[in-house]
XYZ file of C-alpha atoms in Angstrom:
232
model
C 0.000 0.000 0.000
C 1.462 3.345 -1.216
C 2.679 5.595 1.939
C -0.053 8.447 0.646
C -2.994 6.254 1.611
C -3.681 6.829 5.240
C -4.692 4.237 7.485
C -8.347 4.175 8.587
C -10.065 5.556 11.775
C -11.305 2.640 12.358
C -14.128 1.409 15.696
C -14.633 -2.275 16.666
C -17.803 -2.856 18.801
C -19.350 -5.652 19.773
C -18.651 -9.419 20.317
C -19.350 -12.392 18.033
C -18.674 -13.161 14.740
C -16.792 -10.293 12.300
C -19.324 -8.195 10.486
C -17.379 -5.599 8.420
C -18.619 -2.675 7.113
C -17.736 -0.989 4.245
C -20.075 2.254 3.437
C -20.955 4.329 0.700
C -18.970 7.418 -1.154
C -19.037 10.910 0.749
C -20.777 8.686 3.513
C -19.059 7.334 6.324
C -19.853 4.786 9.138
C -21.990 7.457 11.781
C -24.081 8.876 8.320
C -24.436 5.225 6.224
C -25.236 3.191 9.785
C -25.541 5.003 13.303
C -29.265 3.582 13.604
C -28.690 -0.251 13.058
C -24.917 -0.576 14.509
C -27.123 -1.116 18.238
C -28.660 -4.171 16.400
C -25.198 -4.915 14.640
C -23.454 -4.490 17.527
C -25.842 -7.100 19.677
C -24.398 -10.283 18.136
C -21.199 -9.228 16.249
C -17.882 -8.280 16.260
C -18.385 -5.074 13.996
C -15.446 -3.787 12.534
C -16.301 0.261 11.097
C -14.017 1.901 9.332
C -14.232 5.141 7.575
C -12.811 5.921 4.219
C -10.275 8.115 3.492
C -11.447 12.170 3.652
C -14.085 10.636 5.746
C -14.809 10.082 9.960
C -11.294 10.589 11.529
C -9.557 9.233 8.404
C -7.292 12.097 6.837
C -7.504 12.501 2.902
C -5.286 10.446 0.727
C -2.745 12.036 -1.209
C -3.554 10.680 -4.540
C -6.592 9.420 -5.975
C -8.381 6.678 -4.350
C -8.230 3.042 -5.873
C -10.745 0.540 -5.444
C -8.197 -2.539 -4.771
C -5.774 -0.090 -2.155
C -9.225 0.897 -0.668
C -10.632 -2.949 -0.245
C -7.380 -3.714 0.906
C -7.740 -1.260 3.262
C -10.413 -1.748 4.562
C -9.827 -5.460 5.162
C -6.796 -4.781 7.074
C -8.779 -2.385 9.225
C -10.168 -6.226 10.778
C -6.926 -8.035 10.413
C -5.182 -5.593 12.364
C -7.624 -5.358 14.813
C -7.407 -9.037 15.612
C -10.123 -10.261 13.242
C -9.317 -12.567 10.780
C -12.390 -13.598 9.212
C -15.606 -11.460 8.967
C -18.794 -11.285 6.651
C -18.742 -8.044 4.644
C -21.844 -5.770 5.031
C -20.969 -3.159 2.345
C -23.529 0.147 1.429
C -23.223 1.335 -2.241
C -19.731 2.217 -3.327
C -19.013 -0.057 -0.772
C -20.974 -3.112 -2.469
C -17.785 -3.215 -4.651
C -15.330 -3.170 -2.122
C -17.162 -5.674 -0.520
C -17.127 -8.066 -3.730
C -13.559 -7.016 -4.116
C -12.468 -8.151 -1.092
C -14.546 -11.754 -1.173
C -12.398 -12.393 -4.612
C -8.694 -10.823 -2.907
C -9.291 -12.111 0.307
C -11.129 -15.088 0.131
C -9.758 -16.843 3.162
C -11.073 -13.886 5.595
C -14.332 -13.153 3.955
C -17.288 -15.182 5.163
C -20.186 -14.020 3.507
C -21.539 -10.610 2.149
C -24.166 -8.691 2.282
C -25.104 -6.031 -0.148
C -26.998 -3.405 0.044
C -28.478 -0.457 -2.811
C -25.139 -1.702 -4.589
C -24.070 -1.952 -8.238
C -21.010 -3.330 -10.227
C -20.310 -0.719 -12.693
C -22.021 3.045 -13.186
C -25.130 3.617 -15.006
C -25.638 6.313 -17.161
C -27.978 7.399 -14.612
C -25.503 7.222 -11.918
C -22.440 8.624 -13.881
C -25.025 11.781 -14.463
C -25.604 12.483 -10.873
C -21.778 12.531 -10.150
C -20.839 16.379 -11.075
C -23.682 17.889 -9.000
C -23.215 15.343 -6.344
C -19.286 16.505 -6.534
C -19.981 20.285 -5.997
C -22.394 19.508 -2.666
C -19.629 17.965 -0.712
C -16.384 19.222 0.944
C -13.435 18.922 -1.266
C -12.243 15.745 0.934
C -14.407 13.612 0.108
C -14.377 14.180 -4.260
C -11.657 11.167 -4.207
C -14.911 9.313 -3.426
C -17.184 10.335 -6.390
C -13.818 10.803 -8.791
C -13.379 7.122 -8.136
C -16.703 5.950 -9.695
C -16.704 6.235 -13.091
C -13.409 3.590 -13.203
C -15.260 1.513 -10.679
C -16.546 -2.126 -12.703
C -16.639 -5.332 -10.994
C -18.710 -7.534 -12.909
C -15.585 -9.555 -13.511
C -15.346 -10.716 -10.238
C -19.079 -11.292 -9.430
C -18.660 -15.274 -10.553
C -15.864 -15.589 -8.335
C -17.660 -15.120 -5.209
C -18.168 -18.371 -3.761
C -19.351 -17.239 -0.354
C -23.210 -16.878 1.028
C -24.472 -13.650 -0.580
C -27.391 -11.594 0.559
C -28.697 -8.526 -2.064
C -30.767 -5.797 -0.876
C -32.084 -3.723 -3.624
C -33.716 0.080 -3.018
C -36.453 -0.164 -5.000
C -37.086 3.856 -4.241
C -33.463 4.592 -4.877
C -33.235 8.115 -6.816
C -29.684 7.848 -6.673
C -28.506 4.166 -7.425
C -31.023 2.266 -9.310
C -32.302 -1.339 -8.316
C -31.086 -2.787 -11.677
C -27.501 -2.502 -10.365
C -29.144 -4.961 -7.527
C -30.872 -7.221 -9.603
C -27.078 -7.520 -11.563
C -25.303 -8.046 -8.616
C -27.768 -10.737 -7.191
C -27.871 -12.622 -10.787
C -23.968 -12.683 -11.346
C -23.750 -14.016 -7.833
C -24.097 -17.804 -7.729
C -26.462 -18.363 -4.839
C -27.022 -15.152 -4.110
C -30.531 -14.507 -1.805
C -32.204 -11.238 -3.232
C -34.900 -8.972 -1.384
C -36.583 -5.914 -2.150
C -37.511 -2.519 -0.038
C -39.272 -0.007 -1.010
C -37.174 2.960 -0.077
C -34.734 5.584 -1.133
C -30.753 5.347 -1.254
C -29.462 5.182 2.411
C -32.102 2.619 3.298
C -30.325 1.840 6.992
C -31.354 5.258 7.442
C -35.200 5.720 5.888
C -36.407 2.239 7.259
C -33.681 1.013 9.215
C -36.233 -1.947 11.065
C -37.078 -3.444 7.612
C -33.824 -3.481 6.460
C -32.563 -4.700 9.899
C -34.795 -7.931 9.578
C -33.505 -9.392 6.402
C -29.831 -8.522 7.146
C -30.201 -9.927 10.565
C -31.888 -13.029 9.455
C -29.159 -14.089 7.065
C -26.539 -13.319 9.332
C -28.506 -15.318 12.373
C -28.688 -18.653 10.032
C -25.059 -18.258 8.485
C -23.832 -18.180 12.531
C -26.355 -21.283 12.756
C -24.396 -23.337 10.002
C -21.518 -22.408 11.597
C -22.335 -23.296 15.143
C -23.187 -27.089 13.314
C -20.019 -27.427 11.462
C -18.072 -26.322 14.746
C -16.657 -23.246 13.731
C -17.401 -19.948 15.666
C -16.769 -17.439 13.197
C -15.367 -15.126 16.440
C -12.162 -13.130 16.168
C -8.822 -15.333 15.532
């Protein structure tokens, strides 16, 4: 990792299982999740770190890449003292979480993906120079780093239990980029809510109940085969 990419402010609450988050561009962990990490929190090791420009995390000094910032972010865990985690990733950060299931595949347990996509739409790629004059100058590395962003390559190499959330509301990312991501994803379980982008925020219990659900039976098949998914 280049010596301009800071290392991430990084919280780990919790005990249980690794659940790492990954969140969204110009979000960061306290905008993308503050009213479900309670629930997170309850039964897992959660692992939240922010990206660079955003939280605590100062701004890199060159532009963000999306393999630096999955690797990263997975070392935000590892160096923490979690070595194996499910990835819970929030738009922008539906790619890093595919990203890291196909670099790191013997840390990442499962994913879950939420009002994600694999590559820009036109739709998306059209939002991206109003969206970049709204927010502070830190976080632009975030929206200058979509339009390179495509990960549709490595959606058949995921091999691990996949959960898709798709915002059928979403103004900003549309729910085709879910459908994609759930249909290039062998296995993959795919639900619907009816809400805009930041869905933990707008309906945080109905997104709660389907995230919590799949994590509750992955930790069940993991209880049976003996393994306790907790920090190594």
């Amino acid at each position: 990792m280049r010596d301009s990419f800071p290392a991430l402010a990084t919280t780990v609450t919790g005990t249980g299982p690794g659940l790492l988050l990954a969140h969204g561009a110009t979000g960061s962990i306290e905008g993308n999740f503050a009213p479900v990490l309670p629930a997170l929190t309850a039964a897992h090791t959660v692992i939240a770190p922010d990206y660079p420009g955003s939280g605590e995390t100062p701004v890199a000094d060159a532009p963000l890449d999306l393999d630096e910032l999955t690797d990263s972010v997975v070392d935000s865990a590892v160096r923490r003292g979690v070595g194996r985690f499910a990835v819970l990733g929030f738009s922008l950060g539906t790619l890093v979480a595919v990203r890291a299931a196909v670099r790191h595949p013997e840390r990442v347990t499962a994913l879950v993906l939420t009002a994600g996509f694999a590559r820009p739409d036109d739709h998306l790629l059209g939002l991206l120079p109003g969206w970049r004059a709204e927010v502070p100058p830190a976080l632009h590395p975030h929206i200058d780093l979509i339009p390179s962003l495509d990960t549709t390559g490595d959606l058949a190499e995921v091999t691990v239990p996949t959960l898709v959330v798709a915002t059928t509301a979403d103004s900003m990312v549309l729910p085709g980029g879910s459908r994609a991501l759930a249909a290039g994803i062998r296995g993959a379980r795919y639900t619907e809510i009816d809400s805009d982008h930041v869905v933990m925020v707008e309906r945080p219990e109905e997104w709660l109940k389907p995230v919590l659900d799949f994590l509750q039976f992955l930790q069940s098949l993991s209880l049976s085969d003996g393994k306790d998914g907790e920090v190594e």
